[in-house]
């Protein structure tokens, strides 16, 4: 299935519910989507040719992963014009984890002539729960791949589009440079720290309220199947993601001490793991009704 990008601030394609929640439970999925990913601390005011506040990933989830998934990945590189005989492809061990999401997996970073272009992971756990079956995740770094294909030193020189009539080109910089400059300035210089802390508190409180409500709605004793199906797990997850992004903004602003960092990450983990558990329970209860 081809899905649309998730319309909320996330730091990686993994954080979209189409990955984080869909890998839970036994139902097989094959899904792909492009995902803009925001990482405030990575912004460089548009002055670094290889670092971005917002980059784009192509996220592929295969559950369960096919036996020849690595071969399929290499074939995908050939399909976009990368000659594997002419270039050096290496799979370097790089096990992945997202501690705040209670998620980890074993895998590799894929290096193309010395530059990382893909993260390849077999998910083992998500939301603090073991996965059965496991899922295969392939995350392509689209800017880096485009930069390689066009043999460029800077992401901002990537040809975004070309007018077929006039040959006039628009570059990545023409389209995105002003965003990088302004979002970097906001993340590092302008974001109001006191208001960010207040936003974090409000998002957290609302998410915790939903997690508490789930204890009375998502139960086998509740014979209101429609209420079970409609319970807003997705709303709770979006609030948890907003907490995560707000934390990243605070981090970029240098507003979180070492001791505060540990505590805030633990609070956000409570939210995200809590959402994963009520999602799994909602899916279980819904399947019982369907049966």
PDB file of C-alpha atoms in Angstrom:
ATOM      1  CA  UNK A   1       0.000   0.000   0.000  1.00  0.00           C
ATOM      2  CA  UNK A   2       1.208   3.501  -0.834  1.00  0.00           C
ATOM      3  CA  UNK A   3       0.324   5.930   1.946  1.00  0.00           C
ATOM      4  CA  UNK A   4       0.391   9.716   2.202  1.00  0.00           C
ATOM      5  CA  UNK A   5       2.927  11.448   4.485  1.00  0.00           C
ATOM      6  CA  UNK A   6       1.780  11.895   8.074  1.00  0.00           C
ATOM      7  CA  UNK A   7       0.675  15.499   8.608  1.00  0.00           C
ATOM      8  CA  UNK A   8       2.343  16.127  11.964  1.00  0.00           C
ATOM      9  CA  UNK A   9       5.867  16.987  13.119  1.00  0.00           C
ATOM     10  CA  UNK A  10       7.888  13.777  13.431  1.00  0.00           C
ATOM     11  CA  UNK A  11      11.622  13.216  13.672  1.00  0.00           C
ATOM     12  CA  UNK A  12      11.605  10.123  11.451  1.00  0.00           C
ATOM     13  CA  UNK A  13       9.323   8.038   9.270  1.00  0.00           C
ATOM     14  CA  UNK A  14       9.330   5.432  12.039  1.00  0.00           C
ATOM     15  CA  UNK A  15       7.265   7.757  14.231  1.00  0.00           C
ATOM     16  CA  UNK A  16       4.347   7.857  11.804  1.00  0.00           C
ATOM     17  CA  UNK A  17       1.510   5.650  13.047  1.00  0.00           C
ATOM     18  CA  UNK A  18       1.760   3.802   9.741  1.00  0.00           C
ATOM     19  CA  UNK A  19       4.972   2.330  11.117  1.00  0.00           C
ATOM     20  CA  UNK A  20       4.945   2.682  14.897  1.00  0.00           C
ATOM     21  CA  UNK A  21       1.410   1.385  15.415  1.00  0.00           C
ATOM     22  CA  UNK A  22       0.971  -0.868  12.382  1.00  0.00           C
ATOM     23  CA  UNK A  23       3.963  -3.036  13.305  1.00  0.00           C
ATOM     24  CA  UNK A  24       2.085  -4.045  16.476  1.00  0.00           C
ATOM     25  CA  UNK A  25      -0.039  -7.172  16.375  1.00  0.00           C
ATOM     26  CA  UNK A  26      -0.155 -10.092  13.942  1.00  0.00           C
ATOM     27  CA  UNK A  27      -1.740  -8.454  10.880  1.00  0.00           C
ATOM     28  CA  UNK A  28       0.622  -8.475   7.847  1.00  0.00           C
ATOM     29  CA  UNK A  29       1.320  -5.161   6.122  1.00  0.00           C
ATOM     30  CA  UNK A  30       3.342  -3.885   3.187  1.00  0.00           C
ATOM     31  CA  UNK A  31       3.389  -0.106   3.142  1.00  0.00           C
ATOM     32  CA  UNK A  32       5.497   2.724   1.731  1.00  0.00           C
ATOM     33  CA  UNK A  33       5.318   6.484   2.098  1.00  0.00           C
ATOM     34  CA  UNK A  34       7.493   9.575   1.850  1.00  0.00           C
ATOM     35  CA  UNK A  35       7.810  11.321   5.204  1.00  0.00           C
ATOM     36  CA  UNK A  36       9.144  14.832   5.859  1.00  0.00           C
ATOM     37  CA  UNK A  37      11.112  14.542   9.095  1.00  0.00           C
ATOM     38  CA  UNK A  38      11.918  17.488  11.373  1.00  0.00           C
ATOM     39  CA  UNK A  39      14.958  17.516  13.629  1.00  0.00           C
ATOM     40  CA  UNK A  40      15.350  21.002  15.111  1.00  0.00           C
ATOM     41  CA  UNK A  41      18.855  20.435  16.491  1.00  0.00           C
ATOM     42  CA  UNK A  42      20.110  19.414  13.026  1.00  0.00           C
ATOM     43  CA  UNK A  43      19.268  22.778  11.463  1.00  0.00           C
ATOM     44  CA  UNK A  44      22.242  24.797  10.206  1.00  0.00           C
ATOM     45  CA  UNK A  45      20.552  27.939   8.859  1.00  0.00           C
ATOM     46  CA  UNK A  46      20.987  26.484   5.359  1.00  0.00           C
ATOM     47  CA  UNK A  47      24.761  26.897   5.596  1.00  0.00           C
ATOM     48  CA  UNK A  48      25.735  23.221   5.728  1.00  0.00           C
ATOM     49  CA  UNK A  49      25.461  21.359   2.389  1.00  0.00           C
ATOM     50  CA  UNK A  50      24.581  18.050   4.058  1.00  0.00           C
ATOM     51  CA  UNK A  51      22.627  18.835   7.249  1.00  0.00           C
ATOM     52  CA  UNK A  52      18.969  19.803   7.321  1.00  0.00           C
ATOM     53  CA  UNK A  53      16.310  20.842   9.819  1.00  0.00           C
ATOM     54  CA  UNK A  54      13.782  19.016   7.657  1.00  0.00           C
ATOM     55  CA  UNK A  55      14.706  16.155   5.382  1.00  0.00           C
ATOM     56  CA  UNK A  56      12.601  13.580   3.546  1.00  0.00           C
ATOM     57  CA  UNK A  57      12.641   9.833   4.022  1.00  0.00           C
ATOM     58  CA  UNK A  58      11.053   7.083   1.962  1.00  0.00           C
ATOM     59  CA  UNK A  59       9.761   4.664   4.567  1.00  0.00           C
ATOM     60  CA  UNK A  60       9.065   1.032   3.654  1.00  0.00           C
ATOM     61  CA  UNK A  61       7.592  -1.480   6.119  1.00  0.00           C
ATOM     62  CA  UNK A  62       7.334  -5.178   5.261  1.00  0.00           C
ATOM     63  CA  UNK A  63       5.619  -7.350   7.868  1.00  0.00           C
ATOM     64  CA  UNK A  64       6.703 -10.051   7.912  1.00  0.00           C
ATOM     65  CA  UNK A  65       9.862  -9.334   5.884  1.00  0.00           C
ATOM     66  CA  UNK A  66      10.393 -11.541   2.808  1.00  0.00           C
ATOM     67  CA  UNK A  67      13.405 -13.856   2.875  1.00  0.00           C
ATOM     68  CA  UNK A  68      15.184 -11.981   0.072  1.00  0.00           C
ATOM     69  CA  UNK A  69      14.499  -8.499   1.401  1.00  0.00           C
ATOM     70  CA  UNK A  70      18.140  -7.410   1.046  1.00  0.00           C
ATOM     71  CA  UNK A  71      18.149  -8.485  -2.590  1.00  0.00           C
ATOM     72  CA  UNK A  72      14.936  -6.559  -3.188  1.00  0.00           C
ATOM     73  CA  UNK A  73      16.522  -3.486  -1.634  1.00  0.00           C
ATOM     74  CA  UNK A  74      19.567  -3.730  -3.908  1.00  0.00           C
ATOM     75  CA  UNK A  75      17.269  -4.176  -6.900  1.00  0.00           C
ATOM     76  CA  UNK A  76      15.505  -0.955  -5.900  1.00  0.00           C
ATOM     77  CA  UNK A  77      18.823   0.906  -6.104  1.00  0.00           C
ATOM     78  CA  UNK A  78      19.428  -0.485  -9.581  1.00  0.00           C
ATOM     79  CA  UNK A  79      15.913   0.584 -10.601  1.00  0.00           C
ATOM     80  CA  UNK A  80      16.720   4.245  -9.850  1.00  0.00           C
ATOM     81  CA  UNK A  81      19.969   4.171 -11.793  1.00  0.00           C
ATOM     82  CA  UNK A  82      22.686   3.140  -9.329  1.00  0.00           C
ATOM     83  CA  UNK A  83      25.164   0.734 -10.955  1.00  0.00           C
ATOM     84  CA  UNK A  84      26.188  -1.670  -8.204  1.00  0.00           C
ATOM     85  CA  UNK A  85      29.212  -2.812 -10.241  1.00  0.00           C
ATOM     86  CA  UNK A  86      30.558   0.724 -10.432  1.00  0.00           C
ATOM     87  CA  UNK A  87      29.919   1.789  -6.845  1.00  0.00           C
ATOM     88  CA  UNK A  88      30.778   0.471  -3.397  1.00  0.00           C
ATOM     89  CA  UNK A  89      27.776  -0.726  -1.370  1.00  0.00           C
ATOM     90  CA  UNK A  90      28.365  -1.794   2.209  1.00  0.00           C
ATOM     91  CA  UNK A  91      26.010  -2.988   4.938  1.00  0.00           C
ATOM     92  CA  UNK A  92      27.561  -1.782   8.196  1.00  0.00           C
ATOM     93  CA  UNK A  93      26.110  -3.137  11.430  1.00  0.00           C
ATOM     94  CA  UNK A  94      24.093  -0.406  13.096  1.00  0.00           C
ATOM     95  CA  UNK A  95      21.419  -1.659  15.451  1.00  0.00           C
ATOM     96  CA  UNK A  96      18.663   0.917  15.840  1.00  0.00           C
ATOM     97  CA  UNK A  97      16.749   2.027  18.914  1.00  0.00           C
ATOM     98  CA  UNK A  98      14.273   4.697  19.926  1.00  0.00           C
ATOM     99  CA  UNK A  99      14.347   4.561  23.738  1.00  0.00           C
ATOM    100  CA  UNK A 100      11.492   7.041  24.162  1.00  0.00           C
ATOM    101  CA  UNK A 101       9.295   4.780  22.031  1.00  0.00           C
ATOM    102  CA  UNK A 102      10.392   1.563  23.701  1.00  0.00           C
ATOM    103  CA  UNK A 103      11.499   0.426  20.242  1.00  0.00           C
ATOM    104  CA  UNK A 104      14.606  -1.269  18.918  1.00  0.00           C
ATOM    105  CA  UNK A 105      15.789  -3.525  16.144  1.00  0.00           C
ATOM    106  CA  UNK A 106      18.838  -5.148  14.610  1.00  0.00           C
ATOM    107  CA  UNK A 107      20.144  -3.997  11.282  1.00  0.00           C
ATOM    108  CA  UNK A 108      22.577  -2.011   9.215  1.00  0.00           C
ATOM    109  CA  UNK A 109      23.263   1.390   7.796  1.00  0.00           C
ATOM    110  CA  UNK A 110      23.795   1.114   4.049  1.00  0.00           C
ATOM    111  CA  UNK A 111      26.795   3.047   2.773  1.00  0.00           C
ATOM    112  CA  UNK A 112      27.091   4.084  -0.869  1.00  0.00           C
ATOM    113  CA  UNK A 113      30.658   5.124  -1.704  1.00  0.00           C
ATOM    114  CA  UNK A 114      31.148   6.009   1.951  1.00  0.00           C
ATOM    115  CA  UNK A 115      27.924   7.964   2.522  1.00  0.00           C
ATOM    116  CA  UNK A 116      24.937   6.604   4.438  1.00  0.00           C
ATOM    117  CA  UNK A 117      21.840   6.456   2.231  1.00  0.00           C
ATOM    118  CA  UNK A 118      19.602   3.942   4.024  1.00  0.00           C
ATOM    119  CA  UNK A 119      18.830   2.499   7.440  1.00  0.00           C
ATOM    120  CA  UNK A 120      17.839  -1.176   7.255  1.00  0.00           C
ATOM    121  CA  UNK A 121      16.249  -2.625  10.399  1.00  0.00           C
ATOM    122  CA  UNK A 122      14.461  -5.735  11.574  1.00  0.00           C
ATOM    123  CA  UNK A 123      12.133  -4.415  14.298  1.00  0.00           C
ATOM    124  CA  UNK A 124      12.172  -6.596  17.411  1.00  0.00           C
ATOM    125  CA  UNK A 125      10.249  -4.457  19.873  1.00  0.00           C
ATOM    126  CA  UNK A 126       7.975  -1.421  19.721  1.00  0.00           C
ATOM    127  CA  UNK A 127       6.122   0.376  22.492  1.00  0.00           C
ATOM    128  CA  UNK A 128       7.920  -1.866  24.954  1.00  0.00           C
ATOM    129  CA  UNK A 129       6.277  -4.963  23.421  1.00  0.00           C
ATOM    130  CA  UNK A 130       7.908  -7.838  21.568  1.00  0.00           C
ATOM    131  CA  UNK A 131       6.813  -8.012  17.941  1.00  0.00           C
ATOM    132  CA  UNK A 132       5.375 -11.184  16.441  1.00  0.00           C
ATOM    133  CA  UNK A 133       5.922 -11.226  13.561  1.00  0.00           C
ATOM    134  CA  UNK A 134       8.877  -8.884  13.330  1.00  0.00           C
ATOM    135  CA  UNK A 135       8.850  -6.187  10.651  1.00  0.00           C
ATOM    136  CA  UNK A 136      11.462  -5.168   8.129  1.00  0.00           C
ATOM    137  CA  UNK A 137      12.014  -1.417   7.850  1.00  0.00           C
ATOM    138  CA  UNK A 138      13.893   0.232   4.988  1.00  0.00           C
ATOM    139  CA  UNK A 139      14.395   3.976   5.354  1.00  0.00           C
ATOM    140  CA  UNK A 140      15.832   5.684   2.276  1.00  0.00           C
ATOM    141  CA  UNK A 141      17.422   9.128   2.686  1.00  0.00           C
ATOM    142  CA  UNK A 142      15.958  10.799  -0.395  1.00  0.00           C
ATOM    143  CA  UNK A 143      18.054  13.981  -0.395  1.00  0.00           C
ATOM    144  CA  UNK A 144      21.306  12.056  -0.128  1.00  0.00           C
ATOM    145  CA  UNK A 145      20.286   9.630  -2.853  1.00  0.00           C
ATOM    146  CA  UNK A 146      19.260  12.480  -5.172  1.00  0.00           C
ATOM    147  CA  UNK A 147      22.518  14.277  -4.396  1.00  0.00           C
ATOM    148  CA  UNK A 148      24.442  11.124  -5.311  1.00  0.00           C
ATOM    149  CA  UNK A 149      22.513  10.503  -8.528  1.00  0.00           C
ATOM    150  CA  UNK A 150      23.124  14.079  -9.679  1.00  0.00           C
ATOM    151  CA  UNK A 151      26.788  13.988  -8.549  1.00  0.00           C
ATOM    152  CA  UNK A 152      26.526  17.112  -6.400  1.00  0.00           C
ATOM    153  CA  UNK A 153      28.416  18.400  -3.368  1.00  0.00           C
ATOM    154  CA  UNK A 154      25.422  20.212  -1.868  1.00  0.00           C
ATOM    155  CA  UNK A 155      21.852  19.137  -1.241  1.00  0.00           C
ATOM    156  CA  UNK A 156      20.765  22.655  -2.174  1.00  0.00           C
ATOM    157  CA  UNK A 157      22.005  22.144  -5.752  1.00  0.00           C
ATOM    158  CA  UNK A 158      19.715  19.154  -6.380  1.00  0.00           C
ATOM    159  CA  UNK A 159      17.554  19.794  -9.438  1.00  0.00           C
ATOM    160  CA  UNK A 160      14.017  19.801  -8.060  1.00  0.00           C
ATOM    161  CA  UNK A 161      12.282  20.243 -11.422  1.00  0.00           C
ATOM    162  CA  UNK A 162      13.043  21.181 -15.009  1.00  0.00           C
ATOM    163  CA  UNK A 163      10.658  22.920 -17.417  1.00  0.00           C
ATOM    164  CA  UNK A 164      10.390  20.589 -20.444  1.00  0.00           C
ATOM    165  CA  UNK A 165       9.763  23.523 -22.774  1.00  0.00           C
ATOM    166  CA  UNK A 166      12.423  26.017 -21.660  1.00  0.00           C
ATOM    167  CA  UNK A 167      14.860  23.826 -19.752  1.00  0.00           C
ATOM    168  CA  UNK A 168      14.642  26.216 -16.789  1.00  0.00           C
ATOM    169  CA  UNK A 169      15.588  24.455 -13.570  1.00  0.00           C
ATOM    170  CA  UNK A 170      14.443  24.855  -9.993  1.00  0.00           C
ATOM    171  CA  UNK A 171      16.872  23.626  -7.359  1.00  0.00           C
ATOM    172  CA  UNK A 172      16.315  22.270  -3.877  1.00  0.00           C
ATOM    173  CA  UNK A 173      17.708  25.539  -2.603  1.00  0.00           C
ATOM    174  CA  UNK A 174      15.187  27.548  -4.628  1.00  0.00           C
ATOM    175  CA  UNK A 175      12.358  25.619  -2.981  1.00  0.00           C
ATOM    176  CA  UNK A 176      13.645  24.886   0.528  1.00  0.00           C
ATOM    177  CA  UNK A 177      16.550  27.144   1.506  1.00  0.00           C
ATOM    178  CA  UNK A 178      14.361  29.868   3.003  1.00  0.00           C
ATOM    179  CA  UNK A 179      12.577  27.226   5.113  1.00  0.00           C
ATOM    180  CA  UNK A 180      15.877  25.942   6.462  1.00  0.00           C
ATOM    181  CA  UNK A 181      17.032  29.452   7.309  1.00  0.00           C
ATOM    182  CA  UNK A 182      13.823  30.445   9.064  1.00  0.00           C
ATOM    183  CA  UNK A 183      13.101  27.183  10.901  1.00  0.00           C
ATOM    184  CA  UNK A 184      16.709  27.087  12.120  1.00  0.00           C
ATOM    185  CA  UNK A 185      16.341  30.636  13.413  1.00  0.00           C
ATOM    186  CA  UNK A 186      13.103  29.713  15.183  1.00  0.00           C
ATOM    187  CA  UNK A 187      14.556  26.534  16.716  1.00  0.00           C
ATOM    188  CA  UNK A 188      17.782  28.117  17.948  1.00  0.00           C
ATOM    189  CA  UNK A 189      16.930  31.777  18.515  1.00  0.00           C
ATOM    190  CA  UNK A 190      13.239  32.658  18.656  1.00  0.00           C
ATOM    191  CA  UNK A 191      11.164  29.838  20.178  1.00  0.00           C
ATOM    192  CA  UNK A 192       9.821  31.039  23.542  1.00  0.00           C
ATOM    193  CA  UNK A 193      11.174  28.626  26.138  1.00  0.00           C
ATOM    194  CA  UNK A 194       8.519  29.301  28.781  1.00  0.00           C
ATOM    195  CA  UNK A 195       5.726  28.754  26.267  1.00  0.00           C
ATOM    196  CA  UNK A 196       7.351  25.545  25.009  1.00  0.00           C
ATOM    197  CA  UNK A 197       7.383  24.158  28.556  1.00  0.00           C
ATOM    198  CA  UNK A 198       3.725  25.124  28.917  1.00  0.00           C
ATOM    199  CA  UNK A 199       2.847  23.449  25.606  1.00  0.00           C
ATOM    200  CA  UNK A 200       4.630  20.307  26.754  1.00  0.00           C
ATOM    201  CA  UNK A 201       2.698  20.299  30.021  1.00  0.00           C
ATOM    202  CA  UNK A 202      -0.665  20.751  28.276  1.00  0.00           C
ATOM    203  CA  UNK A 203      -0.039  18.074  25.623  1.00  0.00           C
ATOM    204  CA  UNK A 204       1.161  15.661  28.301  1.00  0.00           C
ATOM    205  CA  UNK A 205      -1.847  16.282  30.544  1.00  0.00           C
ATOM    206  CA  UNK A 206      -4.319  15.698  27.708  1.00  0.00           C
ATOM    207  CA  UNK A 207      -2.560  12.503  26.644  1.00  0.00           C
ATOM    208  CA  UNK A 208      -2.496  11.188  30.217  1.00  0.00           C
ATOM    209  CA  UNK A 209      -6.213  11.928  30.510  1.00  0.00           C
ATOM    210  CA  UNK A 210      -6.926   9.781  27.447  1.00  0.00           C
ATOM    211  CA  UNK A 211      -4.708   6.975  28.718  1.00  0.00           C
ATOM    212  CA  UNK A 212      -6.667   7.009  31.974  1.00  0.00           C
ATOM    213  CA  UNK A 213     -10.014   6.986  30.141  1.00  0.00           C
ATOM    214  CA  UNK A 214      -8.857   4.003  28.104  1.00  0.00           C
ATOM    215  CA  UNK A 215      -8.777   1.900  31.276  1.00  0.00           C
ATOM    216  CA  UNK A 216     -12.568   2.057  31.513  1.00  0.00           C
ATOM    217  CA  UNK A 217     -13.435   1.998  27.798  1.00  0.00           C
ATOM    218  CA  UNK A 218     -11.022  -0.575  26.359  1.00  0.00           C
ATOM    219  CA  UNK A 219     -12.102  -3.560  28.432  1.00  0.00           C
ATOM    220  CA  UNK A 220     -13.798  -6.863  27.703  1.00  0.00           C
ATOM    221  CA  UNK A 221     -16.513  -5.847  30.170  1.00  0.00           C
ATOM    222  CA  UNK A 222     -17.505  -2.930  27.943  1.00  0.00           C
ATOM    223  CA  UNK A 223     -20.191  -4.274  25.600  1.00  0.00           C
ATOM    224  CA  UNK A 224     -20.368  -1.017  23.608  1.00  0.00           C
ATOM    225  CA  UNK A 225     -18.389  -2.160  20.569  1.00  0.00           C
ATOM    226  CA  UNK A 226     -18.756   1.203  18.847  1.00  0.00           C
ATOM    227  CA  UNK A 227     -17.281   3.048  21.833  1.00  0.00           C
ATOM    228  CA  UNK A 228     -14.334   0.649  21.815  1.00  0.00           C
ATOM    229  CA  UNK A 229     -13.767   1.160  18.101  1.00  0.00           C
ATOM    230  CA  UNK A 230     -14.073   4.948  18.305  1.00  0.00           C
ATOM    231  CA  UNK A 231     -11.874   5.487  21.334  1.00  0.00           C
ATOM    232  CA  UNK A 232      -9.310   8.101  20.175  1.00  0.00           C
ATOM    233  CA  UNK A 233      -6.057   6.186  20.446  1.00  0.00           C
ATOM    234  CA  UNK A 234      -4.832   8.164  17.442  1.00  0.00           C
ATOM    235  CA  UNK A 235      -5.581  11.402  19.267  1.00  0.00           C
ATOM    236  CA  UNK A 236      -3.512  10.237  22.225  1.00  0.00           C
ATOM    237  CA  UNK A 237      -0.652   9.296  19.913  1.00  0.00           C
ATOM    238  CA  UNK A 238      -0.683  12.706  18.234  1.00  0.00           C
ATOM    239  CA  UNK A 239      -0.472  14.383  21.642  1.00  0.00           C
ATOM    240  CA  UNK A 240       2.509  12.180  22.520  1.00  0.00           C
ATOM    241  CA  UNK A 241       4.189  13.135  19.230  1.00  0.00           C
ATOM    242  CA  UNK A 242       3.590  16.810  19.968  1.00  0.00           C
ATOM    243  CA  UNK A 243       5.350  16.294  23.299  1.00  0.00           C
ATOM    244  CA  UNK A 244       8.277  14.694  21.480  1.00  0.00           C
ATOM    245  CA  UNK A 245       8.600  17.570  18.992  1.00  0.00           C
ATOM    246  CA  UNK A 246       8.279  20.172  21.741  1.00  0.00           C
ATOM    247  CA  UNK A 247      11.049  18.400  23.648  1.00  0.00           C
ATOM    248  CA  UNK A 248      13.230  18.548  20.522  1.00  0.00           C
ATOM    249  CA  UNK A 249      12.615  22.294  20.231  1.00  0.00           C
ATOM    250  CA  UNK A 250      13.551  22.789  23.877  1.00  0.00           C
ATOM    251  CA  UNK A 251      16.683  20.749  23.279  1.00  0.00           C
ATOM    252  CA  UNK A 252      17.627  22.863  20.249  1.00  0.00           C
ATOM    253  CA  UNK A 253      17.131  26.004  22.340  1.00  0.00           C
ATOM    254  CA  UNK A 254      19.536  24.642  24.939  1.00  0.00           C
ATOM    255  CA  UNK A 255      16.774  24.869  27.519  1.00  0.00           C
ATOM    256  CA  UNK A 256      17.043  21.350  28.973  1.00  0.00           C
ATOM    257  CA  UNK A 257      19.722  20.434  31.500  1.00  0.00           C
ATOM    258  CA  UNK A 258      21.254  16.956  31.658  1.00  0.00           C
ATOM    259  CA  UNK A 259      19.119  15.996  34.648  1.00  0.00           C
ATOM    260  CA  UNK A 260      15.946  17.484  33.143  1.00  0.00           C
ATOM    261  CA  UNK A 261      16.584  15.633  29.889  1.00  0.00           C
ATOM    262  CA  UNK A 262      16.432  12.220  31.539  1.00  0.00           C
ATOM    263  CA  UNK A 263      13.234  13.082  33.380  1.00  0.00           C
ATOM    264  CA  UNK A 264      11.418  14.573  30.393  1.00  0.00           C
ATOM    265  CA  UNK A 265      12.373  11.647  28.163  1.00  0.00           C
ATOM    266  CA  UNK A 266      10.968   9.271  30.785  1.00  0.00           C
ATOM    267  CA  UNK A 267       7.702  11.239  30.838  1.00  0.00           C
ATOM    268  CA  UNK A 268       7.380  11.078  27.048  1.00  0.00           C
ATOM    269  CA  UNK A 269       8.227   7.371  27.056  1.00  0.00           C
ATOM    270  CA  UNK A 270       5.348   6.818  29.491  1.00  0.00           C
ATOM    271  CA  UNK A 271       3.008   8.459  26.984  1.00  0.00           C
ATOM    272  CA  UNK A 272       4.230   6.697  23.849  1.00  0.00           C
ATOM    273  CA  UNK A 273       4.492   3.251  25.422  1.00  0.00           C
ATOM    274  CA  UNK A 274       1.093   3.792  27.023  1.00  0.00           C
ATOM    275  CA  UNK A 275      -0.443   4.623  23.651  1.00  0.00           C
ATOM    276  CA  UNK A 276       1.123   1.554  22.045  1.00  0.00           C
ATOM    277  CA  UNK A 277      -0.384  -0.672  24.716  1.00  0.00           C
ATOM    278  CA  UNK A 278      -3.907   0.738  24.408  1.00  0.00           C
ATOM    279  CA  UNK A 279      -3.642   0.525  20.598  1.00  0.00           C
ATOM    280  CA  UNK A 280      -2.765  -3.164  20.870  1.00  0.00           C
ATOM    281  CA  UNK A 281      -5.642  -3.711  23.296  1.00  0.00           C
ATOM    282  CA  UNK A 282      -8.083  -1.854  21.046  1.00  0.00           C
ATOM    283  CA  UNK A 283      -7.040  -4.019  18.100  1.00  0.00           C
ATOM    284  CA  UNK A 284      -7.459  -7.166  20.188  1.00  0.00           C
ATOM    285  CA  UNK A 285     -10.921  -6.186  21.400  1.00  0.00           C
ATOM    286  CA  UNK A 286     -12.024  -5.168  17.911  1.00  0.00           C
ATOM    287  CA  UNK A 287     -10.898  -8.515  16.512  1.00  0.00           C
ATOM    288  CA  UNK A 288     -12.902 -10.344  19.188  1.00  0.00           C
ATOM    289  CA  UNK A 289     -16.053  -8.512  18.110  1.00  0.00           C
ATOM    290  CA  UNK A 290     -15.336  -9.242  14.442  1.00  0.00           C
ATOM    291  CA  UNK A 291     -14.889 -12.928  15.224  1.00  0.00           C
TER     292      UNK A 291
END
